[in-house]
Short mmCIF file of C-alpha atoms in Angstrom, two decimals:
data_model
loop_
_atom_site.label_atom_id
_atom_site.label_comp_id
_atom_site.label_asym_id
_atom_site.label_seq_id
_atom_site.Cartn_x
_atom_site.Cartn_y
_atom_site.Cartn_z
CA UNK H 1 107.69 98.18 57.46
CA UNK H 2 109.40 97.77 54.08
CA UNK H 3 108.46 94.71 52.07
CA UNK H 4 111.00 91.89 52.31
CA UNK H 5 113.21 91.61 49.27
CA UNK H 6 112.08 88.27 47.76
CA UNK H 7 114.77 85.79 46.74
CA UNK H 8 113.94 83.74 43.64
CA UNK H 9 116.00 80.65 42.86
CA UNK H 10 115.95 79.24 39.32
CA UNK H 11 117.53 75.92 38.40
CA UNK H 12 118.52 74.78 34.90
CA UNK H 13 121.07 72.15 33.80
CA UNK H 14 123.34 74.40 31.74
CA UNK H 15 123.63 77.99 30.54
CA UNK H 16 124.70 77.19 27.03
CA UNK H 17 122.12 78.03 24.37
CA UNK H 18 118.38 77.75 23.88
CA UNK H 19 115.09 79.35 24.85
CA UNK H 20 114.95 77.95 28.39
CA UNK H 21 118.45 79.23 29.13
CA UNK H 22 117.74 82.70 27.74
CA UNK H 23 114.46 82.86 29.65
CA UNK H 24 116.31 82.00 32.85
CA UNK H 25 118.65 84.94 32.35
CA UNK H 26 115.91 87.34 31.31
CA UNK H 27 113.72 86.50 34.31
CA UNK H 28 116.72 86.72 36.65
CA UNK H 29 117.28 90.23 35.30
CA UNK H 30 113.60 91.09 35.77
CA UNK H 31 113.72 89.94 39.40
CA UNK H 32 116.80 92.08 40.03
CA UNK H 33 115.26 95.11 38.30
CA UNK H 34 112.09 94.72 40.38
CA UNK H 35 114.07 94.86 43.62
CA UNK H 36 114.28 91.15 44.26
CA UNK H 37 117.28 88.86 44.47
CA UNK H 38 117.92 86.33 41.70
CA UNK H 39 119.99 83.16 42.16
CA UNK H 40 120.57 80.53 39.47
CA UNK H 41 121.82 76.99 40.04
CA UNK H 42 123.48 75.57 36.92
CA UNK H 43 126.55 73.76 35.63
CA UNK H 44 127.38 76.90 33.62
CA UNK H 45 128.11 77.42 29.93
CA UNK H 46 128.68 80.10 27.34
CA UNK H 47 125.92 82.35 28.78
CA UNK H 48 127.40 82.66 32.28
CA UNK H 49 128.71 86.18 31.75
CA UNK H 50 125.37 87.26 30.33
CA UNK H 51 123.71 86.06 33.54
CA UNK H 52 126.19 87.97 35.66
CA UNK H 53 125.65 91.09 33.56
CA UNK H 54 122.00 91.27 34.70
CA UNK H 55 123.12 91.26 38.34
CA UNK H 56 122.07 87.72 39.20
CA UNK H 57 124.06 85.32 41.36
CA UNK H 58 125.28 82.03 39.90
CA UNK H 59 126.00 79.00 42.04
CA UNK H 60 127.69 76.23 40.08
CA UNK H 61 125.72 73.08 40.72
CA UNK H 62 125.53 69.55 39.21
CA UNK H 63 122.06 70.28 37.85
CA UNK H 64 122.31 68.15 34.68
CA UNK H 65 122.64 64.76 36.36
CA UNK H 66 119.82 62.23 35.83
CA UNK H 67 121.26 59.66 38.24
CA UNK H 68 118.53 58.88 40.84
CA UNK H 69 121.02 58.84 43.71
CA UNK H 70 122.44 62.17 42.57
CA UNK H 71 118.95 63.65 42.26
CA UNK H 72 118.24 62.79 45.90
CA UNK H 73 121.57 64.20 47.00
CA UNK H 74 120.86 67.35 44.97
CA UNK H 75 117.52 67.71 46.76
CA UNK H 76 119.37 67.70 50.08
CA UNK H 77 121.91 70.23 48.76
CA UNK H 78 119.20 72.53 47.35
CA UNK H 79 117.32 72.47 50.66
CA UNK H 80 120.51 73.63 52.39
CA UNK H 81 120.89 76.46 49.86
CA UNK H 82 117.25 77.47 50.35
CA UNK H 83 117.75 77.76 54.11
CA UNK H 84 121.16 79.39 53.87
CA UNK H 85 120.14 82.02 51.33
CA UNK H 86 116.60 82.64 52.54
CA UNK H 87 115.08 81.56 49.24
CA UNK H 88 111.36 82.33 48.96
CA UNK H 89 110.47 80.48 45.76
CA UNK H 90 112.16 77.97 43.45
CA UNK H 91 111.52 77.87 39.71
CA UNK H 92 112.58 74.77 37.72
CA UNK H 93 112.95 74.70 33.95
CA UNK H 94 114.13 71.16 33.22
CA UNK H 95 113.03 67.70 34.32
CA UNK H 96 116.02 66.19 36.14
CA UNK H 97 116.76 69.23 38.33
CA UNK H 98 113.03 69.79 38.74
CA UNK H 99 112.75 66.53 40.71
CA UNK H 100 115.46 67.67 43.10
CA UNK H 101 113.92 71.14 43.35
CA UNK H 102 110.44 69.68 43.95
CA UNK H 103 111.68 67.54 46.85
CA UNK H 104 113.67 70.44 48.31
CA UNK H 105 110.70 72.82 48.03
CA UNK H 106 108.43 70.38 49.84
CA UNK H 107 111.02 69.83 52.59
CA UNK H 108 111.45 73.55 53.17
CA UNK H 109 107.84 74.61 52.61
CA UNK H 110 108.47 77.16 49.86
CA UNK H 111 106.47 77.53 46.60
CA UNK H 112 107.56 75.49 43.60
CA UNK H 113 107.06 76.78 40.04
CA UNK H 114 107.82 74.99 36.79
CA UNK H 115 107.99 76.13 33.19
CA UNK H 116 107.01 73.41 30.74
CA UNK H 117 109.41 74.30 27.90
CA UNK H 118 109.22 71.19 25.70
CA UNK H 119 106.73 68.75 24.17
CA UNK H 120 108.45 65.83 25.89
CA UNK H 121 107.88 62.37 24.40
CA UNK H 122 106.16 59.81 26.64
CA UNK H 123 106.66 56.32 25.16
CA UNK H 124 106.81 54.44 28.48
CA UNK H 125 105.24 54.70 31.91
CA UNK H 126 108.64 55.49 33.41
CA UNK H 127 109.17 58.37 30.98
CA UNK H 128 105.69 59.66 31.75
CA UNK H 129 106.46 59.64 35.47
CA UNK H 130 109.82 61.35 34.84
CA UNK H 131 108.14 64.09 32.76
CA UNK H 132 105.29 64.58 35.23
CA UNK H 133 107.41 66.66 37.60
CA UNK H 134 107.03 69.56 35.18
CA UNK H 135 103.29 69.55 35.93
CA UNK H 136 103.75 69.37 39.72
CA UNK H 137 104.39 73.06 40.32
CA UNK H 138 102.13 75.03 42.62
CA UNK H 139 101.69 77.00 39.41
CA UNK H 140 102.80 75.66 36.02
CA UNK H 141 103.89 78.02 33.28
CA UNK H 142 103.18 76.76 29.74
CA UNK H 143 105.03 78.54 26.94
CA UNK H 144 102.10 78.27 24.51
CA UNK H 145 98.45 77.24 24.39
CA UNK H 146 99.60 74.08 22.61
CA UNK H 147 101.76 73.24 25.64
CA UNK H 148 98.96 74.07 28.08
CA UNK H 149 96.59 71.72 26.24
CA UNK H 150 99.27 69.01 26.32
CA UNK H 151 99.69 69.37 30.09
CA UNK H 152 95.93 69.20 30.68
CA UNK H 153 95.61 66.14 28.45
CA UNK H 154 98.55 64.23 29.93
CA UNK H 155 98.25 64.98 33.63
CA UNK H 156 94.76 66.35 34.16
CA UNK H 157 96.26 69.58 35.48
CA UNK H 158 93.40 72.02 36.16
CA UNK H 159 93.38 75.29 34.27
CA UNK H 160 93.52 77.11 37.61
CA UNK H 161 97.11 75.83 38.03
CA UNK H 162 98.23 76.79 34.51
CA UNK H 163 99.53 80.12 33.25
CA UNK H 164 100.27 80.56 29.53
CA UNK H 165 103.25 82.87 29.08
CA UNK H 166 104.72 83.08 25.61
CA UNK H 167 108.47 83.13 25.11
CA UNK H 168 109.34 86.82 25.03
CA UNK H 169 111.23 88.45 22.20
CA UNK H 170 113.95 90.99 22.94
CA UNK H 171 112.80 93.72 20.55
CA UNK H 172 116.05 95.65 20.86
CA UNK H 173 118.27 92.69 19.93
CA UNK H 174 115.93 91.71 17.10
CA UNK H 175 115.41 95.20 15.67
CA UNK H 176 116.58 95.20 12.03
CA UNK H 177 117.62 98.84 12.42
CA UNK H 178 120.04 97.83 15.17
CA UNK H 179 121.88 95.18 13.14
CA UNK H 180 124.77 96.84 11.33
CA UNK H 181 125.48 95.91 7.68
CA UNK H 182 129.00 94.76 8.58
CA UNK H 183 127.57 92.05 10.88
CA UNK H 184 125.46 90.72 8.01
CA UNK H 185 128.34 90.98 5.53
CA UNK H 186 130.69 89.13 7.89
CA UNK H 187 128.33 86.17 8.14
CA UNK H 188 127.70 86.00 4.40
CA UNK H 189 131.45 86.06 3.83
CA UNK H 190 132.02 83.33 6.45
CA UNK H 191 129.39 81.20 4.71
CA UNK H 192 130.92 81.84 1.27
CA UNK H 193 127.80 83.55 -0.08
CA UNK H 194 128.36 85.72 -3.14
CA UNK H 195 126.62 89.04 -3.75
CA UNK H 196 124.08 87.57 -6.16
CA UNK H 197 123.10 84.58 -4.00
CA UNK H 198 120.14 84.44 -1.65
CA UNK H 199 120.11 82.47 1.60
CA UNK H 200 117.44 80.11 2.89
CA UNK H 201 118.33 79.71 6.56
CA UNK H 202 117.56 76.76 8.81
CA UNK H 203 118.92 77.59 12.28
CA UNK H 204 118.59 74.72 14.76
CA UNK H 205 120.81 72.26 16.55
CA UNK H 206 121.65 69.24 14.43
CA UNK H 207 119.26 66.56 15.60
CA UNK H 208 116.82 64.42 13.65
CA UNK H 209 113.54 65.98 14.73
CA UNK H 210 114.65 69.48 13.75
CA UNK H 211 114.21 68.38 10.12
CA UNK H 212 117.57 68.93 8.43
CA UNK H 213 117.00 65.86 6.23
CA UNK H 214 113.67 67.31 5.06
CA UNK H 215 115.41 70.57 4.14
CA UNK H 216 118.06 68.73 2.12
CA UNK H 217 115.41 66.74 0.27
CA UNK H 218 113.45 69.93 -0.48
CA UNK H 219 116.61 71.48 -1.88
CA UNK H 220 117.11 68.39 -4.07
CA UNK H 221 113.56 68.68 -5.42
CA UNK H 222 114.02 72.35 -6.22
CA UNK H 223 117.36 71.70 -7.87
CA UNK H 224 116.02 68.90 -10.05
CA UNK H 225 113.02 71.04 -11.03
CA UNK H 226 115.43 73.87 -11.86
CA UNK H 227 113.66 76.11 -9.32
CA UNK H 228 116.54 76.54 -6.91
CA UNK H 229 117.47 79.75 -8.70
CA UNK H 230 120.29 81.56 -6.89
CA UNK H 231 119.46 80.15 -3.46
CA UNK H 232 121.89 78.57 -1.02
CA UNK H 233 120.54 76.61 1.94
CA UNK H 234 122.41 77.30 5.17
CA UNK H 235 122.01 74.72 7.95
CA UNK H 236 123.26 76.55 11.03
CA UNK H 237 123.55 74.53 14.21
CA UNK H 238 125.81 72.61 16.53
CA UNK H 239 125.91 68.80 16.23
CA UNK H 240 126.43 68.61 20.02
CA UNK H 241 128.37 65.37 19.64
CA UNK H 242 126.01 63.74 17.13
CA UNK H 243 128.82 62.86 14.74
CA UNK H 244 126.84 60.08 13.07
CA UNK H 245 123.97 62.42 12.23
CA UNK H 246 126.38 65.05 10.92
CA UNK H 247 128.06 62.46 8.68
CA UNK H 248 124.65 61.35 7.38
CA UNK H 249 123.71 64.93 6.48
CA UNK H 250 126.96 65.39 4.58
CA UNK H 251 126.39 62.11 2.74
CA UNK H 252 122.88 63.18 1.73
CA UNK H 253 124.21 66.48 0.40
CA UNK H 254 126.86 64.71 -1.68
CA UNK H 255 124.43 62.09 -3.00
CA UNK H 256 122.00 64.81 -4.09
CA UNK H 257 124.80 66.76 -5.83
CA UNK H 258 124.08 69.74 -3.60
CA UNK H 259 127.60 70.51 -2.39
CA UNK H 260 127.87 74.27 -2.35
CA UNK H 261 124.09 74.69 -2.48
CA UNK H 262 123.46 73.21 1.00
CA UNK H 263 126.05 74.18 3.58
CA UNK H 264 126.58 73.13 7.19
CA UNK H 265 128.11 76.09 9.00
CA UNK H 266 128.02 75.07 12.68
CA UNK H 267 126.72 77.15 15.56
CA UNK H 268 125.95 80.80 14.75
CA UNK H 269 126.27 83.26 17.61
CA UNK H 270 124.76 86.28 15.81
CA UNK H 271 121.26 85.03 14.99
CA UNK H 272 119.82 88.51 14.25
CA UNK H 273 122.50 89.09 11.60
CA UNK H 274 121.97 85.56 10.26
CA UNK H 275 118.26 86.19 9.84
CA UNK H 276 118.89 89.51 8.11
CA UNK H 277 121.34 87.76 5.81
CA UNK H 278 118.57 85.35 4.80
CA UNK H 279 115.89 85.79 2.18
CA UNK H 280 113.70 83.26 4.01
CA UNK H 281 113.91 81.24 7.23
CA UNK H 282 112.78 77.64 7.71
CA UNK H 283 111.54 75.85 10.85
CA UNK H 284 111.28 72.25 9.61
CA UNK H 285 110.63 70.42 12.88
CA UNK H 286 109.09 66.98 12.43
CA UNK H 287 107.87 66.84 16.03
CA UNK H 288 105.86 69.60 17.75
CA UNK H 289 107.67 72.69 18.98
CA UNK H 290 106.38 73.72 22.39
CA UNK H 291 106.98 77.32 21.32
CA UNK H 292 109.61 77.53 18.57
CA UNK H 293 111.32 80.90 19.07
CA UNK H 294 113.04 80.63 15.66
CA UNK H 295 109.73 81.49 14.00
CA UNK H 296 109.16 84.64 16.07
CA UNK H 297 112.80 85.74 15.75
CA UNK H 298 112.64 85.53 11.97
CA UNK H 299 109.43 87.53 11.84
CA UNK H 300 110.87 90.19 14.15
CA UNK H 301 113.68 90.76 11.64
CA UNK H 302 111.17 90.96 8.77
CA UNK H 303 112.36 87.68 7.26
CA UNK H 304 109.56 85.56 5.75
CA UNK H 305 109.30 82.28 7.65
CA UNK H 306 108.23 78.79 6.64
CA UNK H 307 107.30 76.57 9.61
CA UNK H 308 105.66 73.20 10.13
CA UNK H 309 102.00 73.28 11.09
CA UNK H 310 102.36 71.39 14.38
CA UNK H 311 102.88 72.46 17.97
CA UNK H 312 103.00 76.19 18.67
CA UNK H 313 104.03 77.75 15.29
CA UNK H 314 100.34 77.98 14.25
CA UNK H 315 100.00 80.38 17.20
CA UNK H 316 102.89 82.55 16.02
CA UNK H 317 102.83 82.48 12.19
CA UNK H 318 99.92 83.94 10.22
CA UNK H 319 99.57 81.74 7.15
CA UNK H 320 97.09 81.22 4.33
CA UNK H 321 94.46 79.82 4.13
CA UNK H 322 93.68 80.73 7.75
CA UNK H 323 94.61 84.33 7.01
CA UNK H 324 94.22 86.37 3.84
CA UNK H 325 97.37 86.88 1.76
CA UNK H 326 97.51 90.55 2.75
CA UNK H 327 97.73 89.51 6.44
CA UNK H 328 100.14 86.60 6.07
CA UNK H 329 103.51 86.70 7.82
CA UNK H 330 104.77 83.38 6.42
CA UNK H 331 103.77 79.85 5.47
CA UNK H 332 102.73 76.80 7.50
CA UNK H 333 103.33 73.40 5.92
CA UNK H 334 102.84 69.77 7.00
CA UNK H 335 105.81 68.17 8.79
CA UNK H 336 108.11 65.73 6.97
CA UNK H 337 106.83 66.90 3.58
CA UNK H 338 109.80 67.92 1.37
CA UNK H 339 107.58 68.77 -1.60
CA UNK H 340 105.41 71.20 0.37
CA UNK H 341 108.56 72.73 1.86
CA UNK H 342 110.05 73.07 -1.63
CA UNK H 343 106.85 74.75 -2.85
CA UNK H 344 106.91 77.22 0.06
CA UNK H 345 110.59 78.04 -0.50
CA UNK H 346 109.84 78.59 -4.18
CA UNK H 347 107.00 80.96 -3.21
CA UNK H 348 109.33 82.89 -0.88
CA UNK H 349 112.00 83.17 -3.56
CA UNK H 350 109.39 84.41 -6.05
CA UNK H 351 108.16 87.31 -3.89
CA UNK H 352 108.72 90.71 -5.43
CA UNK H 353 110.85 93.08 -3.34
CA UNK H 354 107.75 95.10 -2.44
CA UNK H 355 105.71 92.02 -1.49
CA UNK H 356 108.56 90.66 0.62
CA UNK H 357 109.02 94.00 2.39
CA UNK H 358 105.28 94.21 3.11
CA UNK H 359 105.22 90.68 4.54
CA UNK H 360 108.27 91.48 6.66
CA UNK H 361 106.65 94.63 8.06
CA UNK H 362 103.48 92.72 8.95
CA UNK H 363 105.54 89.97 10.57
CA UNK H 364 107.50 92.36 12.78
CA UNK H 365 104.37 94.23 13.86
CA UNK H 366 102.69 90.91 14.66
CA UNK H 367 105.40 89.45 16.90
CA UNK H 368 106.36 92.66 18.69
CA UNK H 369 102.73 93.24 19.68
CA UNK H 370 102.03 89.68 20.88
CA UNK H 371 105.34 88.14 21.97
CA UNK H 372 107.31 90.86 23.72
CA UNK H 373 110.01 90.26 26.31
CA UNK H 374 108.44 92.92 28.55
CA UNK H 375 105.16 90.97 28.63
CA UNK H 376 106.95 87.69 29.45
CA UNK H 377 108.82 89.32 32.33
CA UNK H 378 105.74 91.01 33.78
CA UNK H 379 103.58 87.88 33.56
CA UNK H 380 106.27 85.71 35.17
CA UNK H 381 106.74 88.16 38.02
CA UNK H 382 102.96 88.09 38.50
CA UNK H 383 103.20 84.31 39.00
CA UNK H 384 105.78 84.87 41.74
CA UNK H 385 103.63 87.60 43.28
CA UNK H 386 100.59 85.33 43.22
CA UNK H 387 102.37 82.73 45.32
CA UNK H 388 104.36 85.06 47.58
CA UNK H 389 101.96 87.96 48.07
CA UNK H 390 104.66 90.35 46.83
CA UNK H 391 104.50 93.13 44.22
CA UNK H 392 107.46 92.45 41.97
CA UNK H 393 105.41 93.01 38.81
CA UNK H 394 104.50 96.52 39.93
CA UNK H 395 108.08 97.68 40.50
#
């Protein structure tokens, strides 16, 4: 008898932008390619067509609501979908919908998997309880060893229930040979970058913990020390309604006399081209990144990266003094330290063309060997197989 085609249901609030959203789409595609059936519950977003392109089914669903009454209603609705569609396993990637999915999975008796994507803050007992659903999966996927340690420390989750699966990098999309010069030129033109200017890129949504204020202060220090050279700092990211924070960033730029040298350019769709347009990339997060895909994406494009030495970046960036200079793929610096960031940017700007090219080649070789999309897909399918007794990972 032929093996039943397993149906995997993933739930995520929106399909807009971010590592969790991209992972949802990539794993849905992997399920389809392996002969399974992939369904995603979400409120939708700019990545809907990309999900449909991989052959997955989308059911629009109020998955972003945090209202307790709505969460219970959603659990009832998800249970109905599970029965109607013959769902074999549900995979949750965000806290609010995870509670509904957890209840629905227990009501219907199917396996429940979570991916712990973020280093969620836990300042109150209520917040700790709210976050704990991400550690309640029959198996819990952690996107780094940092995240796995956090889960063990917070919830006492045994290692037998944890699977570390790094965020996978799409080597084809992040292959420098596949990014045409006109894509790079178009971005530089849109940003107002002249031929003799170099870009220091900080690509992250505009929110305090991503460190935009630290970047502006580092630029001020470099400018006052007359070490800014020909560099322009590009802060690429969507404010997502944080108008007050955006106004504060603009005020800081004006006060530091950095207008024209630090530019806010909004959301950038073509990140590979943006990274190739940059001389160096910065990940300035002041709170731990559970994985921090910006650091691996930069390295894949051969762009030297400067990241804060907290969370997962120490797992992805090879930096002195832990590694010899001839093995380094970037720099790790303390968080919230504008002077150390300024020093690292100055070091990146001072690299000779040959030294920069050598670092870029090492960086690409490093991330493509350790953080591939193919490995993420295979390891995730193995989690499904482990719980279902199927062989998706072998197909």
